[in-house]
């Protein structure tokens, strides 16, 4: 019979089993004819039984409360079956399906958004699968938790694998607050969670409180601001962005003196987004001293590429051709003083950037755009952007105006800086003088319909090669002229024998974003074309498969929409 030495313990047995009897002396002596590892395992088995037999039953805990009611309508039968199929993801890539089959995993976010648009609730039987999907994919969580409703939160309290649901999502109601009964929290519960909750729960609650009552949310943050860690202060401050209002200015002004540089920079950015703030006025005054409109006469010179050449008249009689001219003169700051740094100006430029141009860009970016019209004789944005800029400062000045237009959501300035779609785009990393322009960011400030029309014209002029980021900021579905432009450009690329895999990104976007009514128009492109001379080998077959998948996905999306329509 196997025996243990007096010094043997459960911890000794576990340690010997984990390290192995060759590396650690076994705490048990084997019986005759038995090897040491077998003796160790026998002793561990006996010890396990002894430990379990010695446990005392714990007091019974109360069971979970009744799941809260969800009054929203149930999914139609067909839509319920569709959700089960999407959650199972039976034809996801890599599972043996044909390359032309739709990717159900990519359609799940769109299905969830549509179901929430109609106000449905998820069937109880599918709640675990929905929470598992949201656990695996963070991009699904906001829509999944909305569809799951109060019962998803109730269920998440019973399974630690789903604790992410209790942390909520920025901009949603504070999902960590409701009790199992589904009752709404009171002020005391909110204060307790704010003081004791997990960081993610606090961020979620602050966003929800701000959305409901901006002043109350700000008071909550102000009460603990001085005791928060720097990284937490930064995240809390950033959560004020969506519901920012002039009443936040005093708090943000105090944050300009924060000991964290990142917190100071974020506070300055938020204040510059309030055109009536004192910081915006200070930045405007500094910018006015750096950028001015000059009017004079040009003698023997001409305007070339936005820069002035020739000599300026000084009042003497003209001896050559005299032309009246107006241009913008730039004189960047000579230093970055303490006041500028307190207002968020970063003194040290990135590598390869001059200090004075770096300071100038930050000043202009934070200046309310309507001030330039007042300073430049009532001109509109398009007229100001068209003015020549002296001494090579155009790229720096226009880059700052672009950032200001995006930050201040100015459609007028974005429109002026974008120019016409026929002009070729310039990437952010390009070293050309016009590298300041980022069409995708500027487009985001335009109304949805105007944005789509601009991108459609751009694609008609330049094709799809440079349009991927532009398409990403367009409203879904791509209807009207934008949808037709994308289909036409794909057709042209196919006929030209281009490499189809170079358009895989646009194809992926088209599957999710094209109007499903375009499926019939694309049907003719699913056939394998005759390969033209100079075409990439096998391109025709790849194009046919890509269009088959696109058509199949569009028809599947149309079926999904029909299934979710109320009966």
XYZ file of C-alpha atoms in Angstrom:
567
model
C 0.000 0.000 0.000
C 1.248 3.459 -0.850
C 2.017 5.651 2.154
C 2.913 9.280 2.510
C 5.660 10.608 4.700
C 4.639 12.716 7.704
C 5.915 15.833 5.924
C 3.835 15.199 2.782
C 1.076 17.710 1.988
C -1.235 18.485 -0.879
C 1.084 21.275 -2.021
C 4.067 18.877 -1.957
C 2.174 16.352 -4.049
C 1.155 18.980 -6.600
C 4.679 20.400 -6.819
C 6.198 16.970 -7.400
C 3.581 16.135 -10.035
C 4.142 19.397 -11.921
C 7.955 19.313 -11.842
C 8.315 15.534 -12.249
C 9.908 13.017 -9.950
C 13.204 13.284 -11.809
C 13.528 16.948 -10.833
C 11.908 16.830 -7.399
C 12.050 14.143 -4.739
C 8.684 12.474 -4.374
C 7.027 12.973 -0.946
C 5.686 9.371 -1.028
C 7.488 6.053 -0.699
C 6.487 3.452 -3.325
C 5.466 -0.024 -2.264
C 7.591 -2.969 -3.413
C 7.456 -3.412 -7.172
C 5.884 0.026 -7.783
C 7.686 2.893 -9.532
C 7.902 6.344 -7.994
C 5.574 8.182 -10.509
C 2.803 5.612 -9.981
C 3.136 5.941 -6.227
C 2.879 9.698 -6.505
C -0.310 9.493 -8.599
C -1.886 6.983 -6.177
C -1.126 9.291 -3.270
C -2.595 12.267 -5.107
C -5.790 10.308 -5.826
C -6.158 9.321 -2.178
C -5.449 12.854 -1.021
C -8.060 14.206 -3.454
C -10.752 11.928 -2.016
C -9.739 12.847 1.518
C -9.888 16.583 0.740
C -13.317 16.351 -0.883
C -14.701 14.236 1.940
C -13.552 16.822 4.418
C -15.371 19.752 2.791
C -18.381 21.141 4.590
C -21.429 22.145 2.508
C -21.627 25.901 1.982
C -24.864 27.737 2.798
C -27.228 27.800 -0.143
C -27.246 31.097 -1.999
C -30.441 32.623 -3.321
C -31.070 31.931 -6.975
C -31.059 34.704 -9.560
C -34.059 36.981 -9.684
C -36.594 36.764 -12.442
C -35.349 37.997 -15.803
C -36.700 41.479 -16.616
C -39.424 41.832 -19.183
C -38.592 43.131 -22.658
C -41.680 44.660 -24.270
C -40.177 44.994 -27.747
C -41.674 42.877 -30.542
C -40.200 39.469 -31.333
C -38.306 38.863 -34.557
C -40.296 37.527 -37.516
C -39.808 33.793 -38.017
C -37.629 34.130 -41.129
C -35.458 36.774 -39.487
C -35.005 34.578 -36.437
C -33.740 31.728 -38.618
C -31.444 34.151 -40.414
C -29.929 35.348 -37.146
C -29.282 31.772 -36.061
C -27.487 31.156 -39.365
C -25.416 34.335 -39.067
C -24.378 33.511 -35.513
C -23.403 29.994 -36.562
C -21.423 31.542 -39.466
C -21.688 28.371 -41.512
C -20.092 29.780 -44.673
C -17.362 31.967 -43.204
C -14.045 32.019 -45.102
C -11.774 29.091 -44.390
C -14.582 26.610 -43.729
C -14.620 24.918 -47.089
C -17.191 27.107 -48.822
C -16.717 28.333 -52.376
C -14.883 31.615 -52.864
C -17.978 33.072 -54.498
C -20.152 32.437 -51.409
C -21.131 35.495 -49.302
C -19.239 36.038 -46.057
C -21.931 35.820 -43.372
C -19.581 37.107 -40.678
C -19.292 40.413 -42.539
C -23.081 40.720 -42.806
C -23.821 40.224 -39.109
C -23.109 43.861 -38.094
C -25.463 45.113 -40.807
C -28.173 42.639 -39.794
C -27.949 43.756 -36.144
C -28.207 47.421 -37.131
C -31.291 46.726 -39.267
C -32.972 44.720 -36.505
C -32.336 47.516 -33.999
C -33.664 50.056 -36.482
C -36.979 48.176 -36.463
C -36.938 47.890 -32.655
C -36.918 44.097 -32.345
C -35.654 42.010 -29.427
C -33.527 38.913 -29.743
C -35.155 35.524 -29.043
C -34.221 34.254 -25.577
C -32.812 31.019 -27.009
C -30.295 32.968 -29.128
C -29.081 35.255 -26.333
C -26.103 33.024 -25.357
C -24.914 32.767 -28.966
C -25.317 36.528 -29.428
C -23.281 37.265 -26.296
C -20.604 34.782 -27.390
C -20.372 36.528 -30.776
C -20.094 39.941 -29.105
C -17.447 38.616 -26.743
C -15.327 37.502 -29.710
C -15.868 40.674 -31.782
C -15.787 44.059 -30.109
C -17.248 45.721 -33.210
C -20.518 43.849 -32.599
C -20.965 44.841 -28.973
C -22.960 48.094 -29.191
C -25.566 46.681 -31.595
C -25.594 43.248 -29.940
C -26.239 44.693 -26.481
C -28.961 46.925 -27.869
C -30.690 43.944 -29.469
C -30.185 41.835 -26.331
C -31.713 44.506 -24.123
C -32.182 44.077 -20.353
C -32.253 40.275 -20.570
C -28.753 40.216 -22.058
C -27.494 42.162 -19.035
C -29.369 39.902 -16.637
C -27.834 36.828 -18.276
C -24.356 38.387 -18.359
C -24.421 38.689 -14.566
C -24.604 34.890 -14.345
C -21.609 34.114 -16.573
C -18.181 35.723 -16.068
C -17.384 35.105 -19.758
C -19.907 37.833 -20.615
C -18.793 40.421 -18.081
C -17.934 42.781 -20.967
C -21.675 43.451 -21.290
C -21.762 44.888 -17.760
C -19.130 47.446 -18.664
C -21.349 49.046 -21.242
C -20.375 51.026 -24.305
C -19.669 54.758 -24.591
C -22.790 56.597 -25.644
C -25.173 53.876 -24.418
C -27.236 53.886 -21.276
C -25.142 52.774 -18.291
C -25.519 49.038 -18.772
C -23.769 48.220 -15.529
C -26.398 49.955 -13.441
C -29.677 48.044 -13.789
C -30.269 45.378 -11.142
C -31.507 41.918 -11.977
C -35.066 43.164 -11.696
C -34.447 45.626 -14.498
C -35.282 48.681 -12.352
C -33.561 51.949 -13.160
C -30.771 53.093 -10.817
C -31.154 56.029 -8.498
C -28.693 58.876 -7.810
C -27.133 56.929 -4.928
C -26.509 53.915 -7.194
C -24.906 56.149 -9.817
C -22.662 57.810 -7.258
C -21.639 54.441 -5.834
C -20.778 53.064 -9.270
C -18.870 56.209 -10.145
C -16.753 55.895 -7.008
C -16.361 52.099 -6.909
C -16.973 50.766 -10.431
C -14.541 49.429 -12.986
C -12.964 52.032 -15.236
C -14.958 50.907 -18.310
C -18.167 51.080 -16.271
C -17.330 54.624 -15.168
C -16.581 55.768 -18.726
C -19.883 54.309 -19.906
C -21.820 55.888 -17.058
C -20.213 59.295 -17.601
C -21.091 59.231 -21.313
C -24.691 58.255 -20.550
C -25.011 60.876 -17.801
C -23.616 63.555 -20.096
C -26.055 62.598 -22.838
C -28.968 62.793 -20.400
C -27.873 65.882 -18.448
C -24.527 67.475 -19.485
C -24.279 69.594 -16.347
C -24.916 66.645 -14.003
C -22.369 64.522 -15.851
C -19.763 67.266 -15.596
C -20.475 67.670 -11.867
C -19.885 63.941 -11.419
C -16.487 64.207 -13.111
C -15.515 67.394 -11.278
C -16.109 65.730 -7.897
C -13.305 63.187 -8.356
C -11.120 64.915 -10.955
C -8.226 65.748 -8.648
C -7.898 62.133 -7.451
C -8.007 60.440 -10.884
C -4.930 58.997 -12.587
C -3.580 60.952 -15.567
C -4.517 58.260 -18.102
C -8.036 58.103 -16.638
C -8.410 61.889 -16.698
C -7.510 61.814 -20.382
C -10.214 59.246 -21.210
C -12.842 61.003 -19.105
C -12.028 64.311 -20.746
C -12.321 62.797 -24.210
C -15.810 61.507 -23.327
C -17.014 65.131 -23.077
C -16.497 65.569 -26.822
C -19.892 64.357 -28.099
C -22.039 66.596 -25.886
C -19.637 69.531 -25.669
C -21.265 72.884 -24.869
C -20.195 76.382 -23.771
C -21.068 75.493 -20.176
C -18.061 73.145 -20.166
C -15.616 75.999 -20.742
C -14.755 76.793 -17.077
C -13.884 73.166 -16.377
C -11.810 72.868 -19.553
C -9.979 76.123 -18.773
C -8.924 74.619 -15.433
C -7.772 71.481 -17.254
C -5.359 73.645 -19.265
C -3.214 73.741 -16.115
C -3.277 69.965 -15.611
C 0.009 68.310 -14.799
C -0.410 65.890 -17.720
C 0.608 67.227 -21.134
C -1.886 64.956 -22.915
C -4.734 66.175 -20.728
C -3.767 69.800 -21.417
C -3.650 69.134 -25.170
C -7.083 67.476 -25.173
C -8.603 70.297 -23.127
C -7.179 72.832 -25.580
C -8.560 70.888 -28.540
C -12.029 70.782 -26.997
C -11.936 74.493 -26.203
C -10.872 75.332 -29.746
C -13.973 73.461 -30.957
C -16.066 76.047 -29.065
C -15.815 79.127 -31.336
C -16.938 81.443 -28.531
C -14.430 80.253 -25.951
C -11.764 82.473 -24.444
C -9.086 80.116 -25.755
C -10.421 80.440 -29.305
C -10.263 84.223 -28.917
C -6.665 84.069 -27.692
C -5.667 81.810 -30.573
C -7.436 84.100 -33.040
C -5.540 87.121 -31.740
C -2.233 85.323 -32.148
C -3.146 84.145 -35.647
C -4.141 87.647 -36.672
C -0.638 88.800 -35.855
C 0.843 86.066 -38.035
C -1.426 86.019 -41.105
C -2.631 89.124 -42.896
C -4.051 90.298 -46.216
C -1.757 92.585 -48.204
C -2.867 94.828 -51.062
C -0.429 96.573 -53.369
C 0.712 96.843 -56.942
C 3.035 94.384 -58.631
C 5.565 95.928 -61.004
C 7.044 93.747 -63.688
C 5.863 90.595 -61.997
C 3.137 88.062 -62.130
C 1.392 85.538 -59.909
C 2.728 82.051 -60.463
C 1.381 78.904 -58.748
C -0.007 80.816 -55.807
C 3.233 82.714 -55.064
C 4.268 86.256 -55.869
C 7.176 87.159 -58.089
C 8.381 90.586 -59.101
C 8.875 93.806 -57.104
C 6.248 95.564 -55.026
C 5.502 99.220 -55.807
C 6.599 101.769 -53.218
C 4.703 104.756 -54.479
C 7.192 105.693 -57.194
C 5.925 106.161 -60.767
C 5.570 102.842 -62.530
C 8.256 102.012 -65.054
C 6.826 98.688 -66.102
C 3.513 96.903 -66.209
C 1.547 97.696 -63.054
C -0.992 95.158 -61.722
C -3.199 95.567 -58.668
C -2.792 92.493 -56.431
C -3.895 91.065 -53.091
C -2.188 88.206 -51.361
C -1.731 86.648 -47.962
C 1.412 87.424 -46.014
C 2.561 85.029 -43.310
C 4.911 85.809 -40.453
C 5.052 82.802 -38.092
C 5.673 83.189 -34.343
C 9.230 83.851 -33.240
C 8.821 81.844 -30.026
C 6.419 79.546 -28.219
C 5.895 81.368 -24.946
C 4.356 79.972 -21.752
C 0.924 81.345 -22.629
C 0.897 79.517 -25.946
C 2.014 76.304 -24.260
C -0.734 76.584 -21.657
C -3.248 76.941 -24.484
C -2.140 73.644 -25.971
C 0.627 74.636 -28.398
C 3.222 71.852 -28.432
C 6.643 73.541 -28.550
C 8.729 70.679 -29.945
C 7.992 69.878 -33.608
C 8.162 66.388 -35.087
C 11.299 65.327 -36.895
C 11.850 67.206 -40.146
C 9.429 70.016 -39.317
C 10.543 73.593 -38.609
C 9.616 75.103 -35.263
C 7.977 78.273 -36.572
C 5.827 76.505 -39.167
C 4.824 73.958 -36.494
C 3.673 76.717 -34.126
C 1.890 78.574 -36.902
C -0.105 75.495 -37.925
C -1.319 74.897 -34.375
C -2.411 78.527 -33.979
C -4.354 78.653 -37.236
C -5.918 75.251 -36.600
C -7.386 76.490 -33.301
C -8.695 79.795 -34.724
C -12.450 80.027 -35.432
C -12.840 79.985 -39.209
C -15.394 82.777 -39.299
C -12.703 85.206 -38.115
C -10.870 84.988 -41.452
C -13.863 86.337 -43.336
C -14.031 89.320 -40.971
C -10.293 89.980 -41.313
C -10.238 89.523 -45.091
C -12.891 92.037 -46.069
C -15.960 89.797 -45.826
C -14.688 87.220 -48.333
C -16.097 83.720 -48.236
C -14.038 80.575 -47.735
C -13.626 79.874 -51.461
C -12.332 83.400 -52.128
C -9.893 83.225 -49.222
C -8.527 79.825 -50.252
C -8.017 81.131 -53.800
C -5.798 84.011 -52.623
C -2.080 83.580 -53.341
C 0.191 83.118 -50.345
C 3.610 84.745 -50.339
C 6.985 83.192 -49.591
C 6.017 79.519 -49.856
C 3.672 79.408 -46.862
C 0.624 78.147 -48.775
C 1.010 74.454 -47.864
C 1.371 75.183 -44.133
C -1.514 77.652 -44.056
C -3.908 75.502 -46.052
C -2.993 72.410 -44.023
C -3.983 74.237 -40.837
C -7.232 75.414 -42.422
C -7.999 71.810 -43.393
C -7.570 70.637 -39.820
C -9.685 73.515 -38.574
C -12.448 72.730 -41.085
C -12.586 69.115 -39.919
C -12.450 69.996 -36.227
C -15.098 72.716 -36.519
C -17.236 70.663 -38.950
C -17.369 73.534 -41.446
C -18.968 72.438 -44.718
C -18.156 75.791 -46.378
C -14.434 75.579 -45.680
C -14.246 71.844 -46.411
C -15.919 72.450 -49.758
C -13.488 75.253 -50.622
C -10.409 73.277 -49.609
C -11.522 70.113 -51.414
C -11.807 71.831 -54.753
C -13.234 69.975 -57.729
C -13.276 66.158 -57.938
C -11.360 66.313 -61.233
C -8.193 67.349 -59.358
C -6.053 64.323 -58.532
C -5.794 63.492 -54.802
C -2.614 63.869 -52.792
C -1.711 61.361 -50.100
C -0.702 62.470 -46.630
C 2.830 61.170 -47.026
C 3.509 62.890 -50.329
C 6.177 65.577 -50.328
C 4.511 67.795 -52.935
C 3.503 71.338 -51.908
C -0.183 70.326 -51.996
C 0.296 67.407 -49.570
C -1.810 69.253 -46.977
C -5.081 68.049 -48.452
C -6.807 64.954 -47.076
C -10.017 64.535 -49.093
C -11.471 61.797 -46.865
C -11.370 63.951 -43.733
C -12.693 67.028 -45.512
C -15.531 65.008 -47.045
C -16.657 63.908 -43.593
C -17.763 67.499 -42.871
C -20.055 67.674 -45.921
C -23.729 66.612 -46.042
C -24.162 62.940 -46.984
C -25.665 63.545 -50.435
C -23.033 66.088 -51.439
C -20.317 63.749 -50.175
C -21.621 60.894 -52.331
C -21.878 63.085 -55.438
C -18.316 64.390 -54.977
C -16.908 60.864 -54.656
C -18.955 59.687 -57.666
C -17.436 62.442 -59.813
C -13.996 61.632 -58.454
C -14.349 57.955 -59.406
C -15.596 58.910 -62.872
C -12.442 61.027 -63.354
C -9.786 58.878 -61.642
C -11.178 55.359 -61.253
C -11.100 53.324 -58.054
C -7.379 53.155 -57.311
C -7.379 56.182 -55.016
C -11.024 56.015 -53.939
C -10.937 53.412 -51.150
C -10.685 55.881 -48.232
C -13.156 58.227 -49.884
C -15.749 55.457 -50.176
C -15.248 54.651 -46.510
C -16.726 57.993 -45.416
C -19.823 57.740 -47.631
C -23.225 56.903 -46.194
C -24.469 53.340 -46.702
C -26.047 52.191 -48.940
C -24.287 53.723 -51.932
C -27.324 54.716 -53.910
C -27.836 56.835 -57.008
C -24.822 58.272 -58.764
C -22.250 56.827 -56.352
C -23.464 53.247 -56.759
C -23.511 53.608 -60.539
C -20.010 55.122 -60.555
C -18.573 52.215 -58.536
C -20.213 49.599 -60.776
C -19.080 51.381 -63.950
C -15.499 51.654 -62.661
C -15.408 47.950 -61.761
C -16.741 47.106 -65.215
C -14.042 49.244 -66.854
C -11.294 47.600 -64.762
C -12.622 44.161 -65.713
C -12.725 44.968 -69.433
C -9.193 46.354 -69.240
C -7.906 43.042 -67.896
C -6.637 44.608 -64.661
C -5.535 42.451 -61.760
C -8.796 41.736 -59.851
C -7.078 41.237 -56.506
C -5.904 44.844 -56.571
C -9.579 45.800 -56.285
C -10.375 43.352 -53.479
C -10.722 46.144 -50.916
C -13.280 48.009 -53.005
C -15.071 44.734 -53.759
C -15.328 44.020 -50.036
C -16.759 47.471 -49.410
C -19.182 47.074 -52.310
C -20.553 43.840 -50.852
C -21.524 45.681 -47.659
C -22.320 49.132 -49.030
C -23.814 48.923 -52.543
C -27.566 49.266 -52.792
C -28.930 45.696 -53.151
C -30.995 46.854 -56.138
C -27.724 46.924 -58.138
C -27.613 43.092 -58.169
C -29.539 42.698 -61.436
C -27.304 45.239 -63.155
C -24.220 43.264 -62.084
C -25.551 39.887 -63.177
C -24.125 40.258 -66.695
C -20.609 40.617 -65.216
C -20.636 37.211 -63.527
C -19.791 35.408 -66.784
C -16.143 34.637 -67.526
C -15.034 37.140 -70.211
C -12.706 36.482 -73.095
C -9.219 37.476 -72.006
C -7.939 40.429 -73.984
C -4.369 40.783 -75.168
C -2.135 41.953 -72.350
C -4.615 40.977 -69.624
C -3.359 39.365 -66.426
C -3.379 35.533 -66.764
C -6.556 34.071 -65.252
C -7.962 37.509 -64.478
C -11.243 36.750 -66.237
C -12.024 33.822 -63.964
C -11.148 35.762 -60.839
C -13.329 38.689 -61.944
C -16.237 36.323 -62.594
C -15.930 34.798 -59.119
C -15.669 38.234 -57.519
C -18.820 39.444 -59.263
C -20.648 36.218 -58.439
C -19.874 36.764 -54.782
C -20.875 40.428 -55.015
C -24.211 39.611 -56.671
C -24.889 36.801 -54.190
C -24.140 39.068 -51.229
C -26.355 41.871 -52.546
C -29.262 39.462 -53.016
C -28.719 38.048 -49.559
C -28.808 41.559 -48.106
C -32.038 42.248 -49.972
C -33.542 39.080 -48.492
C -32.377 40.101 -45.013
C -34.054 43.484 -45.362
C -37.303 41.892 -46.532
C -37.292 39.407 -43.640
C -36.936 42.224 -41.094
C -39.776 44.326 -42.471
C -42.749 44.301 -40.070
C -45.559 42.071 -41.306
